[in-house]
Amino acid sequence: MAANLQLISYMLKHARFSLFYLIISIITSSCTSEKNSTKDHLVFKYNEHKNIGSLDPAFSKDLADIWATHQLFNGLVQMDDELKVKPCIASNWTVTDSATTYTFNLRNDVYFHKHRLFGIDSTRMVTASDFEYSFKRLTDKKLASPGSWVLQKVKEFSAINESTFQIKLKQPFPAFLGLLTMKYCSVVPKEIVDHYGTDFRSNPIGTGPFKFKRWEENLKLVFRKNEIYFEADEKGKNLPYLEAVAITFLPDKQSEFLQFVQGNIDFVSGLDASYKDEILTAEGKLRSRYSNDVKMIRGPYLNTEYLAFFMDPKLSVLKSIKIRRAINMGFDRNKMMTYLRNGVGIPAYGGFIPKGLPGYNNSVGYKYNPELAKQLVAEFKTETGIVNPEITLTTTSNYLSFCEFIQREIEKIGIRVNVDVIPASSLKDAKANGQLNFFRASWVADYPDAENYLSLYYSKNFAPGGPNYTHFSSPVFDALYESAYLQTNTDKREYLYTKMDSLVMATAPIVPLFYDEVVRFTRKNVNGLGINPTNLLELKAVSKTP
């Protein structure tokens, strides 16, 4: 085995990429019989290649931080796998005063993780005052939490008594409960935060199913079971089932996958180019060599990948709605997903709202129709006298293959496309300041409500002050968007969302490419690891078979 590991190390440093598959074969043939310990089934192990910046929920901006803090902290409410808001520390709530006042009644059996600063019993019960403190901390400019925006629509909040917490909004906002499920809104204990100050990031005390044990930054992070956790399963058995969670920090996805194949970690998330062809067929099926040991879970992810037009372009070609519609119809999204993503992802034939969210409708977008696309381009040439229309598509290196595919397809319908590759930071700044006529972008939901997607087309949200990067503007859209704020009936709000999405697509300020999917690979002995459209890692109900 040692000789094999030395060979692998050498090959990773010196071999060509194609030899990666030989490495996989060596591992699978020689490592399957090794086990770490007899208690391996009590520990869930995963790798975080992007590292973790903070274990303070007020700084849980990136998915890596969110996954970790989700095991340690709770809020008033939580989201289930169907994107429905459920009770958490709040057992129930009422919404009054024309949907502007939210009153939460707290459970009386939620305790912070044990810590010497709590005194004799080493813990204490969570009260409404703790939420008042946590929310004030979140909005404190000195803390500079990236999550302070979550409470922008809040007028005031207060602890009515020990078990009642109330929030008043400036105006109705139907998606507000969804915002409260974010880790930013977790409850933290004042005495512990005051004691550690900025070091609370590495000394977290929460109420979650797991408690902090040890963190060797860039090496390993360990959580242990919270023996006094308040939630139980449907049979009344206390959660969590696992004894511990162990996180490593190998810096690249290829090394992470090698560890997964060896059985040293239990779970891999996402489909990286370094191993996608090794583990999946072109149709997105698990290859037979892995079927005995690996499970694949996949489902919609609240992420829309798209191309965007700046609606006030200096380039006259893109001012034409016929050109924008022709581009939407001029390439085969199914073919693109098969060749470039091994079938993982949903071709975007709907609008901007991704599959998995209320408001999504597969009929509001554009289907592949190269003949109609050619006709629209021919009409544009006749009307404008521009015989050879030419545009530039700006992207980052990660999405170059997609843009080159679209480039080849769009040139077949009569539009020349130049692909310009720039750094991600440059693209971010340029699109915010209206310096790009045509560019690749993506939008991952900040909170699970279609309003979050439609805000990109509200005229008062023009970039750089807001997320409307296309500068799309429509008085009809704005009126519908504002009326949706006042609509508390979910079915009626969903209707408005679909209508707005359809209105956007009729003008074609964007070219939806695909709605992403969450893809997870686990060992066959992992049970209870579900999947959800926000790609949240939920471990409290996970168990492993010995």
XYZ file of C-alpha atoms in Angstrom:
546
model
C 0.000 0.000 0.000
C 2.849 2.401 0.903
C 4.433 1.784 -2.488
C 1.137 2.566 -4.204
C 0.791 5.850 -2.297
C 4.330 6.854 -3.280
C 3.518 6.065 -6.894
C 0.347 8.136 -6.713
C 2.218 11.072 -5.171
C 4.832 10.968 -7.927
C 2.251 10.684 -10.680
C 0.176 13.567 -9.358
C 3.235 15.808 -9.488
C 4.742 14.689 -12.768
C 2.271 12.800 -14.933
C -0.061 14.102 -17.579
C -3.712 14.559 -16.629
C -4.785 11.473 -18.592
C -2.967 9.249 -16.095
C -5.472 10.303 -13.412
C -7.649 7.353 -14.400
C -4.742 4.924 -13.871
C -4.351 6.333 -10.360
C -8.022 5.641 -9.684
C -7.554 2.034 -10.746
C -4.581 1.569 -8.408
C -6.532 2.990 -5.493
C -9.688 0.996 -6.057
C -7.757 -2.260 -6.385
C -5.599 -1.869 -3.273
C -7.390 0.276 -0.700
C -10.916 -1.067 -0.413
C -10.144 -3.374 2.491
C -8.630 -0.772 4.818
C -10.715 0.752 7.627
C -9.706 3.530 9.975
C -11.276 2.134 13.114
C -14.179 0.149 14.502
C -15.942 3.463 15.228
C -15.659 4.754 11.694
C -19.451 4.529 11.244
C -19.970 7.117 14.022
C -17.957 9.852 12.261
C -18.995 11.694 9.099
C -15.966 12.892 7.139
C -15.824 15.379 4.302
C -13.297 17.695 2.688
C -13.616 21.457 2.230
C -11.299 22.461 -0.591
C -12.249 26.142 -0.374
C -11.263 26.289 3.298
C -13.345 27.938 6.040
C -12.932 31.591 6.990
C -14.992 31.814 10.168
C -17.258 29.772 12.431
C -19.125 32.907 13.480
C -22.567 32.737 11.807
C -22.568 36.512 11.307
C -19.852 35.898 8.698
C -21.371 32.824 7.003
C -21.225 34.249 3.513
C -19.685 31.383 1.550
C -21.059 27.868 1.231
C -18.029 26.406 3.025
C -18.714 28.562 6.094
C -22.477 27.945 5.891
C -22.016 24.171 5.882
C -19.874 24.336 9.003
C -21.919 26.861 10.987
C -25.144 25.038 10.115
C -23.964 22.153 12.293
C -23.294 24.501 15.227
C -26.092 27.077 15.231
C -29.868 27.444 14.960
C -32.261 30.302 14.252
C -35.913 31.023 14.817
C -36.940 28.987 11.770
C -35.408 26.509 9.343
C -35.928 25.350 5.771
C -36.786 21.769 4.855
C -35.716 20.005 1.662
C -38.875 21.226 -0.089
C -38.031 24.872 0.690
C -40.826 25.164 3.227
C -40.174 27.228 6.338
C -40.503 25.117 9.476
C -40.226 25.842 13.219
C -36.817 25.624 14.842
C -36.122 27.492 18.108
C -39.454 29.227 17.515
C -42.201 26.652 18.062
C -44.740 28.807 16.186
C -45.386 32.356 15.004
C -48.116 34.738 13.912
C -48.124 37.400 11.199
C -50.315 40.445 11.814
C -50.702 44.146 10.948
C -51.049 43.587 7.197
C -48.075 41.213 7.141
C -45.648 43.610 8.827
C -45.491 42.179 12.373
C -44.014 38.729 13.086
C -44.371 37.372 16.619
C -42.378 34.250 17.499
C -43.009 31.991 20.482
C -39.828 30.204 21.571
C -39.340 26.656 22.788
C -38.354 26.237 26.438
C -35.966 23.307 25.907
C -33.206 24.884 23.803
C -29.828 25.258 25.517
C -26.461 26.621 24.410
C -23.529 24.256 24.138
C -21.810 23.806 27.480
C -19.120 26.328 28.395
C -17.458 27.255 31.707
C -18.596 30.873 31.357
C -22.199 29.802 31.861
C -21.467 28.924 35.489
C -22.293 25.903 37.615
C -24.509 24.085 35.100
C -22.180 25.061 32.225
C -25.115 25.962 29.997
C -28.297 28.001 29.984
C -31.588 28.176 28.129
C -32.045 30.384 25.065
C -34.410 33.320 25.608
C -35.879 36.044 23.428
C -33.244 38.435 24.764
C -30.597 36.293 23.069
C -32.261 36.876 19.709
C -32.511 40.595 20.424
C -28.775 40.654 21.153
C -27.931 38.516 18.098
C -29.938 40.726 15.728
C -28.425 43.922 17.173
C -24.996 42.404 16.710
C -25.813 41.524 13.097
C -26.714 45.146 12.328
C -23.771 46.625 14.267
C -21.656 48.618 11.797
C -18.555 47.966 13.894
C -18.956 44.227 13.356
C -19.410 44.788 9.601
C -21.231 41.508 9.038
C -21.801 40.710 5.336
C -25.258 39.536 6.409
C -26.535 42.831 7.789
C -28.585 43.313 4.593
C -30.910 40.504 5.733
C -32.540 42.931 8.182
C -32.734 45.930 5.829
C -36.522 45.691 5.635
C -36.853 45.445 9.443
C -38.183 48.505 11.268
C -37.567 47.202 14.800
C -37.294 44.018 16.856
C -37.554 43.290 20.572
C -37.946 40.646 23.259
C -41.523 40.980 24.526
C -40.731 38.561 27.354
C -38.405 35.587 27.879
C -40.243 33.402 25.378
C -41.627 35.924 22.856
C -39.613 37.715 20.177
C -41.207 40.218 17.815
C -40.056 41.703 14.513
C -41.757 44.631 12.747
C -41.100 45.317 9.059
C -41.055 48.659 7.265
C -43.331 47.176 4.605
C -44.790 43.746 3.768
C -42.224 41.293 2.410
C -43.538 37.754 1.750
C -40.031 36.252 1.507
C -39.042 37.460 4.987
C -39.379 34.088 6.736
C -37.062 32.615 4.110
C -34.472 35.258 4.973
C -34.641 34.255 8.634
C -33.540 30.720 7.754
C -30.104 32.050 6.751
C -27.219 31.335 9.147
C -26.708 35.070 9.639
C -29.851 35.023 11.810
C -28.566 32.364 14.209
C -28.742 32.951 17.947
C -25.458 33.467 19.824
C -24.796 33.954 23.574
C -23.718 37.463 24.632
C -21.413 36.385 27.461
C -19.409 34.080 25.193
C -19.156 36.593 22.325
C -18.124 39.348 24.753
C -15.452 37.099 26.237
C -13.853 36.023 22.961
C -14.470 39.131 20.848
C -13.200 38.562 17.309
C -11.873 35.158 18.401
C -15.465 33.934 18.580
C -14.815 32.920 14.962
C -12.682 30.043 16.285
C -14.464 29.500 19.624
C -18.091 29.147 18.563
C -20.845 28.332 21.029
C -24.308 27.752 19.591
C -27.309 25.476 19.995
C -26.837 23.178 16.987
C -26.757 19.377 16.751
C -22.959 19.412 16.951
C -20.581 21.387 19.149
C -17.134 22.728 18.408
C -14.204 20.527 19.451
C -11.006 21.436 17.618
C -9.792 23.472 14.643
C -6.325 23.275 13.162
C -6.735 25.837 10.411
C -5.965 24.514 6.915
C -5.630 20.992 8.352
C -8.640 19.662 10.231
C -11.873 20.742 11.939
C -13.747 18.487 14.375
C -17.281 18.755 15.800
C -18.712 16.444 18.463
C -22.278 15.400 19.159
C -24.357 17.861 21.201
C -25.825 15.611 23.903
C -28.459 18.180 24.885
C -29.773 18.959 21.394
C -33.495 19.713 21.379
C -34.704 18.061 18.150
C -35.779 14.427 17.722
C -36.785 12.293 14.733
C -40.346 11.208 13.935
C -39.949 8.194 16.244
C -38.875 10.380 19.143
C -35.180 9.436 18.997
C -32.856 12.304 19.865
C -30.774 13.870 17.108
C -28.048 13.756 15.933
C -27.221 10.097 15.282
C -23.523 10.644 14.577
C -20.906 11.083 17.282
C -18.696 13.458 15.320
C -18.035 15.357 12.098
C -14.462 15.611 10.771
C -13.537 18.099 8.035
C -10.243 18.134 6.132
C -8.881 20.879 3.870
C -7.240 19.349 0.816
C -6.982 22.313 -1.553
C -8.165 20.809 -4.848
C -11.101 18.760 -6.063
C -8.961 16.065 -7.681
C -7.241 15.204 -4.391
C -10.613 15.308 -2.678
C -11.998 12.772 -5.139
C -9.014 10.489 -4.602
C -9.726 10.521 -0.873
C -13.359 9.678 -1.552
C -12.426 6.714 -3.754
C -10.083 5.465 -1.028
C -12.927 5.616 1.495
C -11.206 8.278 3.607
C -14.115 10.706 3.231
C -17.816 9.910 2.998
C -19.066 12.540 0.602
C -18.160 14.650 -2.427
C -20.287 17.539 -3.651
C -20.414 18.830 -7.194
C -19.080 17.654 -10.522
C -15.559 18.878 -11.189
C -13.886 18.637 -14.588
C -11.027 16.647 -13.036
C -13.222 13.609 -12.393
C -16.583 14.075 -14.139
C -15.737 11.685 -17.005
C -14.227 9.178 -14.608
C -17.333 8.774 -12.456
C -20.178 9.603 -14.896
C -21.147 8.577 -18.402
C -21.909 11.249 -21.004
C -25.591 10.800 -20.137
C -24.964 11.575 -16.471
C -25.201 8.010 -15.150
C -22.892 6.555 -12.508
C -20.269 4.340 -14.153
C -20.544 0.626 -13.344
C -17.161 0.439 -11.595
C -18.557 2.653 -8.826
C -22.074 1.275 -8.532
C -21.281 -1.145 -5.687
C -19.684 1.436 -3.402
C -21.108 4.825 -4.372
C -24.527 6.487 -4.374
C -25.293 9.518 -6.513
C -27.955 12.023 -5.421
C -28.986 14.875 -7.685
C -31.713 17.493 -7.757
C -32.447 21.125 -8.706
C -30.122 23.815 -7.377
C -31.209 27.440 -7.064
C -28.641 28.691 -9.541
C -29.329 30.042 -13.025
C -26.374 30.192 -15.418
C -26.939 32.692 -18.213
C -25.588 35.201 -20.699
C -26.645 38.818 -20.259
C -27.026 41.775 -22.626
C -26.505 45.337 -21.454
C -29.761 46.927 -22.593
C -28.205 50.293 -23.399
C -25.278 49.022 -25.432
C -22.868 51.053 -27.459
C -22.993 48.197 -29.958
C -26.051 48.753 -32.157
C -26.305 45.065 -33.052
C -27.464 44.157 -29.514
C -30.104 46.886 -29.466
C -32.087 44.659 -31.788
C -34.581 42.366 -30.077
C -34.401 40.140 -33.150
C -30.688 39.512 -32.576
C -31.226 38.805 -28.868
C -34.055 36.377 -29.632
C -32.044 34.733 -32.407
C -29.189 34.042 -29.996
C -31.674 32.527 -27.527
C -32.945 30.141 -30.221
C -29.662 29.548 -32.010
C -28.012 26.784 -29.951
C -29.047 23.395 -28.604
C -29.024 23.476 -24.782
C -29.573 19.713 -24.539
C -26.498 19.051 -26.663
C -24.512 21.589 -24.630
C -25.385 19.882 -21.327
C -24.588 16.402 -22.647
C -21.135 17.289 -23.964
C -20.009 19.831 -21.388
C -21.722 18.729 -18.174
C -22.282 14.984 -18.639
C -26.000 15.651 -18.508
C -25.871 17.287 -15.073
C -27.966 20.439 -15.095
C -31.361 21.293 -16.570
C -31.375 22.969 -20.016
C -32.906 26.421 -19.531
C -35.944 26.504 -21.775
C -37.889 28.461 -19.178
C -37.135 31.936 -17.883
C -34.751 33.291 -15.277
C -36.493 31.638 -12.307
C -34.814 28.221 -11.884
C -36.573 24.903 -11.629
C -37.294 24.166 -7.972
C -38.786 27.556 -7.119
C -42.486 28.510 -7.207
C -42.919 30.699 -10.292
C -40.771 28.550 -12.580
C -42.448 27.799 -15.904
C -40.818 25.815 -18.681
C -42.903 27.494 -21.404
C -41.838 31.138 -20.992
C -38.398 30.825 -22.578
C -36.968 29.913 -25.980
C -36.672 26.496 -27.625
C -33.939 25.499 -30.041
C -35.033 26.717 -33.487
C -32.056 27.427 -35.769
C -34.192 28.086 -38.848
C -36.240 30.798 -37.122
C -33.024 32.196 -35.660
C -31.513 32.460 -39.175
C -34.674 34.190 -40.379
C -34.495 36.787 -37.584
C -30.830 37.488 -38.372
C -31.650 37.851 -42.090
C -34.432 40.328 -41.261
C -32.003 42.303 -39.085
C -29.485 42.486 -41.940
C -32.139 43.693 -44.368
C -33.521 46.317 -41.972
C -30.161 47.733 -40.838
C -27.835 47.138 -43.759
C -25.364 45.465 -41.405
C -24.265 42.527 -43.539
C -21.854 40.925 -41.075
C -23.161 41.454 -37.513
C -20.428 40.925 -34.941
C -20.551 40.798 -31.123
C -18.147 40.108 -28.263
C -18.991 37.712 -25.442
C -16.991 38.263 -22.238
C -16.419 35.381 -19.853
C -14.015 33.847 -17.340
C -11.771 30.857 -18.030
C -14.045 28.497 -16.050
C -16.824 28.943 -18.605
C -14.743 29.217 -21.751
C -15.919 25.828 -23.058
C -19.574 26.922 -22.828
C -18.906 30.205 -24.571
C -16.896 28.542 -27.340
C -19.748 26.077 -27.904
C -22.229 28.948 -28.192
C -19.795 30.856 -30.395
C -19.681 27.992 -32.926
C -23.444 27.526 -32.899
C -24.335 31.227 -33.186
C -21.959 31.716 -36.101
C -24.036 29.098 -37.976
C -27.058 31.417 -37.857
C -25.097 34.377 -39.249
C -23.661 36.239 -36.223
C -19.926 36.403 -35.675
C -19.006 36.004 -31.995
C -15.678 36.966 -30.412
C -14.983 35.432 -26.986
C -13.025 37.589 -24.580
C -11.645 35.879 -21.435
C -10.897 38.082 -18.423
C -10.345 37.456 -14.676
C -13.458 36.947 -12.544
C -12.779 40.107 -10.525
C -12.509 42.190 -13.698
C -15.739 40.768 -15.089
C -17.540 41.479 -11.821
C -16.485 45.140 -11.832
C -17.077 45.653 -15.552
C -20.602 44.217 -15.577
C -21.537 46.277 -12.511
C -20.430 49.461 -14.249
C -22.067 48.814 -17.627
C -18.780 48.300 -19.454
C -19.708 44.999 -21.116
C -22.279 44.597 -23.878
C -22.592 40.797 -23.639
C -21.273 38.679 -20.763
C -21.620 35.415 -18.883
C -23.135 35.485 -15.397
C -24.887 33.347 -12.821
C -27.276 34.000 -9.975
C -27.425 31.775 -6.889
C -30.368 32.485 -4.602
C -29.584 34.455 -1.454
C -32.896 33.198 -0.116
C -35.377 30.683 -1.559
C -37.969 32.938 -3.124
C -38.350 33.916 -6.788
C -38.436 37.590 -5.760
C -34.682 37.248 -5.281
C -34.298 36.449 -9.011
C -36.802 38.980 -10.268
C -35.074 41.778 -8.333
C -32.451 41.707 -11.111
C -34.994 43.305 -13.467
C -36.523 45.953 -11.204
C -35.632 49.382 -12.601
C -34.764 50.804 -9.173
C -32.048 48.152 -8.826
C -29.772 49.326 -11.643
C -26.147 48.322 -11.095
C -23.814 49.359 -9.553
C -26.263 50.292 -6.789
C -28.249 47.073 -7.241
C -28.197 43.702 -9.042
C -29.899 44.834 -12.288
C -26.793 44.323 -14.446
C -28.715 44.388 -17.754
C -30.443 47.737 -16.981
C -33.701 46.142 -18.081
C -36.560 48.584 -17.476
C -40.303 48.104 -17.787
C -43.043 50.088 -16.007
C -45.355 47.070 -16.317
C -42.765 44.803 -14.710
C -42.124 47.316 -11.909
C -45.835 47.520 -11.118
C -46.141 43.731 -10.934
C -42.990 43.485 -8.818
C -44.285 46.024 -6.311
C -47.724 44.392 -6.145
C -46.107 41.035 -5.336
C -44.770 42.565 -2.102
C -48.331 43.054 -0.886
C -49.562 39.621 -1.943
C -49.585 37.164 0.971
C -51.467 34.426 -0.899
C -48.753 32.063 -2.144
C -50.653 30.891 -5.236
C -51.392 34.436 -6.370
C -47.801 35.486 -5.711
C -46.556 32.531 -7.758
C -48.790 33.659 -10.639
C -47.296 37.153 -10.479
C -43.768 35.727 -10.447
C -44.424 33.668 -13.591
C -45.999 36.651 -15.323
C -42.964 38.830 -14.536
C -40.558 36.136 -15.730
C -42.508 35.836 -18.989
C -42.390 39.604 -19.472
C -38.617 39.630 -19.059
C -38.086 36.793 -21.525
C -40.302 38.465 -24.152
C -37.767 41.328 -24.255
C -34.796 38.909 -24.043
C -32.251 40.838 -21.941
C -30.658 37.488 -21.096
C -29.941 34.056 -22.557
C -30.620 31.405 -19.889
C -28.164 28.513 -20.359
C -29.078 26.003 -17.680
C -30.489 25.628 -14.199
C -27.842 23.984 -12.111
C -28.265 20.762 -10.188
C -26.903 19.696 -6.835
C -24.917 16.496 -7.321
C -23.687 14.518 -4.353
C -21.676 11.319 -4.253
C -21.673 9.333 -1.007
C -20.468 5.955 0.163
C -23.163 3.292 0.130
C -23.100 3.049 3.944
C -24.200 6.685 4.388
C -27.893 7.016 5.215
C -30.160 10.038 5.557
C -28.060 12.507 3.570
C -30.708 14.237 1.532
C -30.517 16.977 -1.043
C -32.107 20.409 -1.315
C -32.189 23.270 -3.842
C -30.001 25.515 -1.646
C -27.250 22.847 -1.419
C -27.305 23.056 2.372
C -25.414 20.244 4.129
C -27.781 18.784 6.727
C -26.073 16.210 8.978
C -28.310 15.981 12.051
C -30.294 13.026 10.635
C -27.350 11.282 8.914
C -26.132 7.864 10.038
C -23.600 5.353 8.754
C -23.960 1.596 8.584
C -21.006 -0.248 10.245
